[in-house]
Amino acid sequence: MRKLMSKEKINKLMDNLNQRKINSYYAETFEEAVDEILNLIPKDSLVGIGNSVTLKRMDITNILTKRGNKVLDKTMAKTKEEVRELKRKSLLTDWYITGTNAISIDGHIINVDHSGNRVAAMIYGPDKVIIVVGENKITNSLEEAIYRVKNIASPKNAKRAGFNPPCVELGRCVDCKSPDRVCNSLVIIEGQHDKDRMIVIIVGEEEGF
Ligand code: SF4
């Protein structure tokens, strides 16, 4: 079992996020993170969901839907057309909830995307964005975060989504030109213009790739 991060490091991350005009909360467990999300989001808000193993574990789509929120989650779509529609409509929601591939202690938020809808929504569109991150995705530097995204998260996400680029077999990135390449956008969020827009919920447990 991986040793969880010290309080000192978590505080340093939260302080660095604050300096980048990104708000943050600490939750001991994913259950606490769900409670925090329910407190933050009004019941009448329209919510978009970025595809994420972490959010699936939290069952956040069903929980929000049951209490009355209208939720746009592409993983609930039945057709390719519906997936496309939900991705597009999620760009104009009141709130957008997503995981992240990595976050550095310095406060860089790093993501790789296949079609780009998730990173697009993180950057601009939804009024507010909540990013949920387990401690296993916190790295000591930006370089380590990018390494993590390319060599740990992307191969696993490719496999999960049914693609077969070379990293699935090799377990590391070779910057492929495969038609199955899942890394089409590498995005580093370094701060926010609006200090009330982005909230990172750091969870003291491990989840996701
Ligand atoms: S660029 Fe290709 S090899 Fe590298 S992680 Fe992405 S899909 Fe895998």
PDB file of C-alpha atoms and ligand atoms in Angstrom:
ATOM      1  CA  MET A   1       0.000   0.000   0.000  1.00  0.00           C
ATOM      2  CA  ARG A   2       1.387   3.388  -0.983  1.00  0.00           C
ATOM      3  CA  LYS A   3       2.129   5.738   1.870  1.00  0.00           C
ATOM      4  CA  LEU A   4      -0.282   8.638   1.701  1.00  0.00           C
ATOM      5  CA  MET A   5       1.068  12.131   1.313  1.00  0.00           C
ATOM      6  CA  SER A   6       2.033  14.242   4.344  1.00  0.00           C
ATOM      7  CA  LYS A   7      -0.269  17.032   5.486  1.00  0.00           C
ATOM      8  CA  GLU A   8       2.592  19.437   4.847  1.00  0.00           C
ATOM      9  CA  LYS A   9       2.728  18.504   1.149  1.00  0.00           C
ATOM     10  CA  ILE A  10      -1.036  18.719   0.784  1.00  0.00           C
ATOM     11  CA  ASN A  11      -1.013  22.171   2.398  1.00  0.00           C
ATOM     12  CA  LYS A  12       1.772  23.234   0.038  1.00  0.00           C
ATOM     13  CA  LEU A  13      -0.250  22.076  -2.970  1.00  0.00           C
ATOM     14  CA  MET A  14      -3.352  23.905  -1.724  1.00  0.00           C
ATOM     15  CA  ASP A  15      -1.333  27.062  -1.138  1.00  0.00           C
ATOM     16  CA  ASN A  16       0.183  26.879  -4.638  1.00  0.00           C
ATOM     17  CA  LEU A  17      -3.275  26.362  -6.182  1.00  0.00           C
ATOM     18  CA  ASN A  18      -4.566  29.356  -4.256  1.00  0.00           C
ATOM     19  CA  GLN A  19      -1.764  31.515  -5.680  1.00  0.00           C
ATOM     20  CA  ARG A  20      -2.898  30.396  -9.152  1.00  0.00           C
ATOM     21  CA  LYS A  21      -6.477  31.503  -8.339  1.00  0.00           C
ATOM     22  CA  ILE A  22      -7.652  27.894  -8.097  1.00  0.00           C
ATOM     23  CA  ASN A  23      -9.682  26.966  -4.988  1.00  0.00           C
ATOM     24  CA  SER A  24      -9.183  23.669  -3.225  1.00  0.00           C
ATOM     25  CA  TYR A  25     -10.656  21.427  -0.550  1.00  0.00           C
ATOM     26  CA  TYR A  26      -9.280  18.362   1.147  1.00  0.00           C
ATOM     27  CA  ALA A  27     -11.512  15.327   1.674  1.00  0.00           C
ATOM     28  CA  GLU A  28     -10.324  12.268   3.620  1.00  0.00           C
ATOM     29  CA  THR A  29     -12.429   9.923   1.490  1.00  0.00           C
ATOM     30  CA  PHE A  30     -14.301   9.870  -1.824  1.00  0.00           C
ATOM     31  CA  GLU A  31     -17.555   9.750   0.160  1.00  0.00           C
ATOM     32  CA  GLU A  32     -16.594  13.081   1.752  1.00  0.00           C
ATOM     33  CA  ALA A  33     -15.756  14.429  -1.699  1.00  0.00           C
ATOM     34  CA  VAL A  34     -19.286  13.527  -2.865  1.00  0.00           C
ATOM     35  CA  ASP A  35     -20.760  15.436   0.095  1.00  0.00           C
ATOM     36  CA  GLU A  36     -18.591  18.439  -0.775  1.00  0.00           C
ATOM     37  CA  ILE A  37     -19.788  18.378  -4.396  1.00  0.00           C
ATOM     38  CA  LEU A  38     -23.436  18.166  -3.268  1.00  0.00           C
ATOM     39  CA  ASN A  39     -22.855  21.198  -1.029  1.00  0.00           C
ATOM     40  CA  LEU A  40     -21.202  23.199  -3.786  1.00  0.00           C
ATOM     41  CA  ILE A  41     -23.640  22.547  -6.654  1.00  0.00           C
ATOM     42  CA  PRO A  42     -27.202  23.924  -6.422  1.00  0.00           C
ATOM     43  CA  LYS A  43     -29.967  21.393  -7.115  1.00  0.00           C
ATOM     44  CA  ASP A  44     -31.215  23.291 -10.159  1.00  0.00           C
ATOM     45  CA  SER A  45     -27.827  23.500 -11.912  1.00  0.00           C
ATOM     46  CA  LEU A  46     -27.009  21.827 -15.209  1.00  0.00           C
ATOM     47  CA  VAL A  47     -23.942  19.610 -14.711  1.00  0.00           C
ATOM     48  CA  GLY A  48     -21.538  18.149 -17.260  1.00  0.00           C
ATOM     49  CA  ILE A  49     -19.372  15.138 -16.442  1.00  0.00           C
ATOM     50  CA  GLY A  50     -15.923  14.326 -17.824  1.00  0.00           C
ATOM     51  CA  ASN A  51     -15.299  10.603 -18.281  1.00  0.00           C
ATOM     52  CA  SER A  52     -13.257   9.381 -15.320  1.00  0.00           C
ATOM     53  CA  VAL A  53     -12.651   6.175 -13.367  1.00  0.00           C
ATOM     54  CA  THR A  54     -12.627   8.289 -10.195  1.00  0.00           C
ATOM     55  CA  LEU A  55     -16.055   9.818 -10.877  1.00  0.00           C
ATOM     56  CA  LYS A  56     -17.480   6.401 -11.750  1.00  0.00           C
ATOM     57  CA  ARG A  57     -16.316   5.102  -8.384  1.00  0.00           C
ATOM     58  CA  MET A  58     -18.050   8.063  -6.731  1.00  0.00           C
ATOM     59  CA  ASP A  59     -21.264   7.324  -8.715  1.00  0.00           C
ATOM     60  CA  ILE A  60     -21.627  11.079  -8.985  1.00  0.00           C
ATOM     61  CA  THR A  61     -23.855  11.047 -12.098  1.00  0.00           C
ATOM     62  CA  ASN A  62     -26.523   8.915 -10.428  1.00  0.00           C
ATOM     63  CA  ILE A  63     -26.314  10.754  -7.103  1.00  0.00           C
ATOM     64  CA  LEU A  64     -26.767  14.173  -8.732  1.00  0.00           C
ATOM     65  CA  THR A  65     -29.516  12.925 -11.052  1.00  0.00           C
ATOM     66  CA  LYS A  66     -31.467  11.367  -8.163  1.00  0.00           C
ATOM     67  CA  ARG A  67     -31.490  14.601  -6.182  1.00  0.00           C
ATOM     68  CA  GLY A  68     -32.810  16.563  -9.165  1.00  0.00           C
ATOM     69  CA  ASN A  69     -29.862  17.931 -11.157  1.00  0.00           C
ATOM     70  CA  LYS A  70     -29.904  17.608 -14.936  1.00  0.00           C
ATOM     71  CA  VAL A  71     -26.647  15.789 -15.722  1.00  0.00           C
ATOM     72  CA  LEU A  72     -24.928  15.418 -19.084  1.00  0.00           C
ATOM     73  CA  ASP A  73     -22.659  12.357 -18.978  1.00  0.00           C
ATOM     74  CA  LYS A  74     -21.509  10.968 -22.321  1.00  0.00           C
ATOM     75  CA  THR A  75     -20.951   7.521 -20.795  1.00  0.00           C
ATOM     76  CA  MET A  76     -24.739   7.207 -20.387  1.00  0.00           C
ATOM     77  CA  ALA A  77     -25.338   7.754 -24.128  1.00  0.00           C
ATOM     78  CA  LYS A  78     -26.730   4.947 -26.247  1.00  0.00           C
ATOM     79  CA  THR A  79     -25.538   6.055 -29.676  1.00  0.00           C
ATOM     80  CA  LYS A  80     -22.465   7.750 -31.171  1.00  0.00           C
ATOM     81  CA  GLU A  81     -24.641  10.702 -32.120  1.00  0.00           C
ATOM     82  CA  GLU A  82     -25.787  11.046 -28.522  1.00  0.00           C
ATOM     83  CA  VAL A  83     -22.165  10.904 -27.291  1.00  0.00           C
ATOM     84  CA  ARG A  84     -21.251  13.725 -29.676  1.00  0.00           C
ATOM     85  CA  GLU A  85     -24.259  15.777 -28.599  1.00  0.00           C
ATOM     86  CA  LEU A  86     -23.538  15.332 -24.880  1.00  0.00           C
ATOM     87  CA  LYS A  87     -19.872  16.296 -25.345  1.00  0.00           C
ATOM     88  CA  ARG A  88     -20.889  19.480 -27.146  1.00  0.00           C
ATOM     89  CA  LYS A  89     -23.671  20.428 -24.715  1.00  0.00           C
ATOM     90  CA  SER A  90     -21.363  19.817 -21.719  1.00  0.00           C
ATOM     91  CA  LEU A  91     -19.255  22.767 -22.863  1.00  0.00           C
ATOM     92  CA  LEU A  92     -22.053  25.156 -21.862  1.00  0.00           C
ATOM     93  CA  THR A  93     -23.110  23.766 -18.495  1.00  0.00           C
ATOM     94  CA  ASP A  94     -23.320  25.604 -15.150  1.00  0.00           C
ATOM     95  CA  TRP A  95     -20.904  23.130 -13.587  1.00  0.00           C
ATOM     96  CA  TYR A  96     -18.462  20.607 -15.003  1.00  0.00           C
ATOM     97  CA  ILE A  97     -17.013  17.792 -12.876  1.00  0.00           C
ATOM     98  CA  THR A  98     -13.964  15.861 -13.966  1.00  0.00           C
ATOM     99  CA  GLY A  99     -10.972  13.915 -12.743  1.00  0.00           C
ATOM    100  CA  THR A 100      -7.445  14.767 -13.828  1.00  0.00           C
ATOM    101  CA  ASN A 101      -4.515  12.707 -15.032  1.00  0.00           C
ATOM    102  CA  ALA A 102      -1.997  14.403 -12.730  1.00  0.00           C
ATOM    103  CA  ILE A 103      -1.368  17.458 -10.590  1.00  0.00           C
ATOM    104  CA  SER A 104       2.032  18.704  -9.436  1.00  0.00           C
ATOM    105  CA  ILE A 105       2.765  20.025  -5.948  1.00  0.00           C
ATOM    106  CA  ASP A 106       3.463  23.315  -7.664  1.00  0.00           C
ATOM    107  CA  GLY A 107      -0.197  23.401  -8.796  1.00  0.00           C
ATOM    108  CA  HIS A 108       0.038  22.459 -12.488  1.00  0.00           C
ATOM    109  CA  ILE A 109      -2.975  20.426 -13.606  1.00  0.00           C
ATOM    110  CA  ILE A 110      -2.030  18.077 -16.453  1.00  0.00           C
ATOM    111  CA  ASN A 111      -4.306  16.171 -18.790  1.00  0.00           C
ATOM    112  CA  VAL A 112      -4.130  14.255 -22.025  1.00  0.00           C
ATOM    113  CA  ASP A 113      -7.288  13.961 -24.104  1.00  0.00           C
ATOM    114  CA  HIS A 114      -8.389  11.883 -27.057  1.00  0.00           C
ATOM    115  CA  SER A 115     -11.100  14.006 -28.675  1.00  0.00           C
ATOM    116  CA  GLY A 116     -10.459  17.082 -26.494  1.00  0.00           C
ATOM    117  CA  ASN A 117     -13.921  17.685 -25.054  1.00  0.00           C
ATOM    118  CA  ARG A 118     -12.803  17.182 -21.460  1.00  0.00           C
ATOM    119  CA  VAL A 119      -9.807  19.540 -21.581  1.00  0.00           C
ATOM    120  CA  ALA A 120     -11.851  22.065 -23.556  1.00  0.00           C
ATOM    121  CA  ALA A 121     -14.490  22.164 -20.800  1.00  0.00           C
ATOM    122  CA  MET A 122     -11.803  22.456 -18.127  1.00  0.00           C
ATOM    123  CA  ILE A 123     -10.317  25.479 -19.881  1.00  0.00           C
ATOM    124  CA  TYR A 124     -13.414  27.417 -20.967  1.00  0.00           C
ATOM    125  CA  GLY A 125     -17.189  27.112 -21.239  1.00  0.00           C
ATOM    126  CA  PRO A 126     -18.761  25.796 -18.049  1.00  0.00           C
ATOM    127  CA  ASP A 127     -19.232  28.505 -15.400  1.00  0.00           C
ATOM    128  CA  LYS A 128     -17.592  26.408 -12.717  1.00  0.00           C
ATOM    129  CA  VAL A 129     -15.312  23.390 -12.782  1.00  0.00           C
ATOM    130  CA  ILE A 130     -14.697  20.817 -10.058  1.00  0.00           C
ATOM    131  CA  ILE A 131     -11.649  18.593 -10.423  1.00  0.00           C
ATOM    132  CA  VAL A 132     -11.451  15.531  -8.161  1.00  0.00           C
ATOM    133  CA  VAL A 133      -8.008  14.031  -7.631  1.00  0.00           C
ATOM    134  CA  GLY A 134      -6.847  11.092  -5.507  1.00  0.00           C
ATOM    135  CA  GLU A 135      -3.473  11.468  -3.805  1.00  0.00           C
ATOM    136  CA  ASN A 136      -1.889   8.874  -6.103  1.00  0.00           C
ATOM    137  CA  LYS A 137      -1.979  11.453  -8.924  1.00  0.00           C
ATOM    138  CA  ILE A 138      -0.035  14.149  -7.092  1.00  0.00           C
ATOM    139  CA  THR A 139       3.545  14.443  -8.335  1.00  0.00           C
ATOM    140  CA  ASN A 140       6.625  16.306  -7.095  1.00  0.00           C
ATOM    141  CA  SER A 141       7.146  18.272 -10.307  1.00  0.00           C
ATOM    142  CA  LEU A 142       5.610  19.235 -13.650  1.00  0.00           C
ATOM    143  CA  GLU A 143       8.088  16.920 -15.435  1.00  0.00           C
ATOM    144  CA  GLU A 144       7.060  13.992 -13.248  1.00  0.00           C
ATOM    145  CA  ALA A 145       3.395  14.800 -13.910  1.00  0.00           C
ATOM    146  CA  ILE A 146       3.884  14.753 -17.681  1.00  0.00           C
ATOM    147  CA  TYR A 147       5.840  11.502 -17.392  1.00  0.00           C
ATOM    148  CA  ARG A 148       2.996  10.049 -15.332  1.00  0.00           C
ATOM    149  CA  VAL A 149       0.346  11.131 -17.830  1.00  0.00           C
ATOM    150  CA  LYS A 150       2.187   9.686 -20.820  1.00  0.00           C
ATOM    151  CA  ASN A 151       3.536   6.492 -19.319  1.00  0.00           C
ATOM    152  CA  ILE A 152       0.962   5.483 -16.725  1.00  0.00           C
ATOM    153  CA  ALA A 153      -2.393   7.155 -17.361  1.00  0.00           C
ATOM    154  CA  SER A 154      -2.510   7.083 -21.167  1.00  0.00           C
ATOM    155  CA  PRO A 155      -1.633   3.383 -21.709  1.00  0.00           C
ATOM    156  CA  LYS A 156      -4.233   2.366 -19.114  1.00  0.00           C
ATOM    157  CA  ASN A 157      -6.869   4.732 -20.463  1.00  0.00           C
ATOM    158  CA  ALA A 158      -6.220   3.513 -24.013  1.00  0.00           C
ATOM    159  CA  LYS A 159      -6.773  -0.070 -22.926  1.00  0.00           C
ATOM    160  CA  ARG A 160      -9.877   0.842 -20.930  1.00  0.00           C
ATOM    161  CA  ALA A 161     -11.384   2.613 -23.958  1.00  0.00           C
ATOM    162  CA  GLY A 162     -10.684  -0.334 -26.271  1.00  0.00           C
ATOM    163  CA  PHE A 163      -7.835   1.225 -28.267  1.00  0.00           C
ATOM    164  CA  ASN A 164      -4.575  -0.517 -29.009  1.00  0.00           C
ATOM    165  CA  PRO A 165      -1.693   1.932 -29.517  1.00  0.00           C
ATOM    166  CA  PRO A 166       1.828   0.539 -28.859  1.00  0.00           C
ATOM    167  CA  CYS A 167       1.929   1.736 -25.212  1.00  0.00           C
ATOM    168  CA  VAL A 168      -0.767  -0.774 -24.259  1.00  0.00           C
ATOM    169  CA  GLU A 169       1.706  -3.599 -24.978  1.00  0.00           C
ATOM    170  CA  LEU A 170       4.912  -1.744 -24.006  1.00  0.00           C
ATOM    171  CA  GLY A 171       3.635  -0.039 -20.842  1.00  0.00           C
ATOM    172  CA  ARG A 172       5.312   3.231 -21.865  1.00  0.00           C
ATOM    173  CA  CYS A 173       4.788   6.025 -24.361  1.00  0.00           C
ATOM    174  CA  VAL A 174       6.679   6.008 -27.667  1.00  0.00           C
ATOM    175  CA  ASP A 175       4.942   9.122 -29.054  1.00  0.00           C
ATOM    176  CA  CYS A 176       3.214   6.905 -31.579  1.00  0.00           C
ATOM    177  CA  LYS A 177       1.560   7.869 -34.864  1.00  0.00           C
ATOM    178  CA  SER A 178      -0.875   4.988 -34.468  1.00  0.00           C
ATOM    179  CA  PRO A 179      -4.459   5.471 -35.697  1.00  0.00           C
ATOM    180  CA  ASP A 180      -5.358   4.353 -32.155  1.00  0.00           C
ATOM    181  CA  ARG A 181      -3.351   7.173 -30.539  1.00  0.00           C
ATOM    182  CA  VAL A 182      -5.292   8.468 -27.538  1.00  0.00           C
ATOM    183  CA  CYS A 183      -3.040  11.452 -26.755  1.00  0.00           C
ATOM    184  CA  ASN A 184      -4.102  14.191 -29.107  1.00  0.00           C
ATOM    185  CA  SER A 185      -4.042  17.108 -26.677  1.00  0.00           C
ATOM    186  CA  LEU A 186      -1.606  17.540 -23.795  1.00  0.00           C
ATOM    187  CA  VAL A 187      -2.919  20.396 -21.664  1.00  0.00           C
ATOM    188  CA  ILE A 188      -1.264  22.088 -18.678  1.00  0.00           C
ATOM    189  CA  ILE A 189      -3.592  24.333 -16.682  1.00  0.00           C
ATOM    190  CA  GLU A 190      -1.387  26.846 -14.886  1.00  0.00           C
ATOM    191  CA  GLY A 191      -3.969  29.169 -13.361  1.00  0.00           C
ATOM    192  CA  GLN A 192      -7.386  30.798 -13.688  1.00  0.00           C
ATOM    193  CA  HIS A 193      -8.555  34.219 -14.757  1.00  0.00           C
ATOM    194  CA  ASP A 194     -11.672  34.030 -12.541  1.00  0.00           C
ATOM    195  CA  LYS A 195     -10.717  33.083  -8.975  1.00  0.00           C
ATOM    196  CA  ASP A 196     -14.174  31.590  -8.289  1.00  0.00           C
ATOM    197  CA  ARG A 197     -14.302  29.279 -11.316  1.00  0.00           C
ATOM    198  CA  MET A 198     -12.125  26.260 -10.566  1.00  0.00           C
ATOM    199  CA  ILE A 199     -12.154  24.035  -7.473  1.00  0.00           C
ATOM    200  CA  VAL A 200      -9.837  21.090  -6.898  1.00  0.00           C
ATOM    201  CA  ILE A 201     -10.980  18.472  -4.379  1.00  0.00           C
ATOM    202  CA  ILE A 202      -7.944  16.527  -3.163  1.00  0.00           C
ATOM    203  CA  VAL A 203      -8.905  13.143  -1.738  1.00  0.00           C
ATOM    204  CA  GLY A 204      -6.758  11.255   0.769  1.00  0.00           C
ATOM    205  CA  GLU A 205      -7.299   7.959  -1.046  1.00  0.00           C
ATOM    206  CA  GLU A 206      -6.081   6.404  -4.279  1.00  0.00           C
ATOM    207  CA  GLU A 207      -8.233   6.028  -7.382  1.00  0.00           C
ATOM    208  CA  GLY A 208      -7.956   6.126 -11.138  1.00  0.00           C
ATOM    209  CA  PHE A 209      -4.945   6.007 -13.423  1.00  0.00           C
TER     210      PHE A 209
HETATM  211  S1  SF4 B   1       1.298   8.912 -27.807  1.00  0.00           S
HETATM  212 FE1  SF4 B   1       0.757   6.803 -28.431  1.00  0.00          FE
HETATM  213  S2  SF4 B   1       2.232   5.500 -27.339  1.00  0.00           S
HETATM  214 FE2  SF4 B   1       2.263   7.495 -26.323  1.00  0.00          FE
HETATM  215  S3  SF4 B   1       0.828   7.239 -24.634  1.00  0.00           S
HETATM  216 FE3  SF4 B   1      -0.274   8.188 -26.360  1.00  0.00          FE
HETATM  217  S4  SF4 B   1      -1.222   6.482 -27.425  1.00  0.00           S
HETATM  218 FE4  SF4 B   1       0.370   5.636 -26.117  1.00  0.00          FE
END
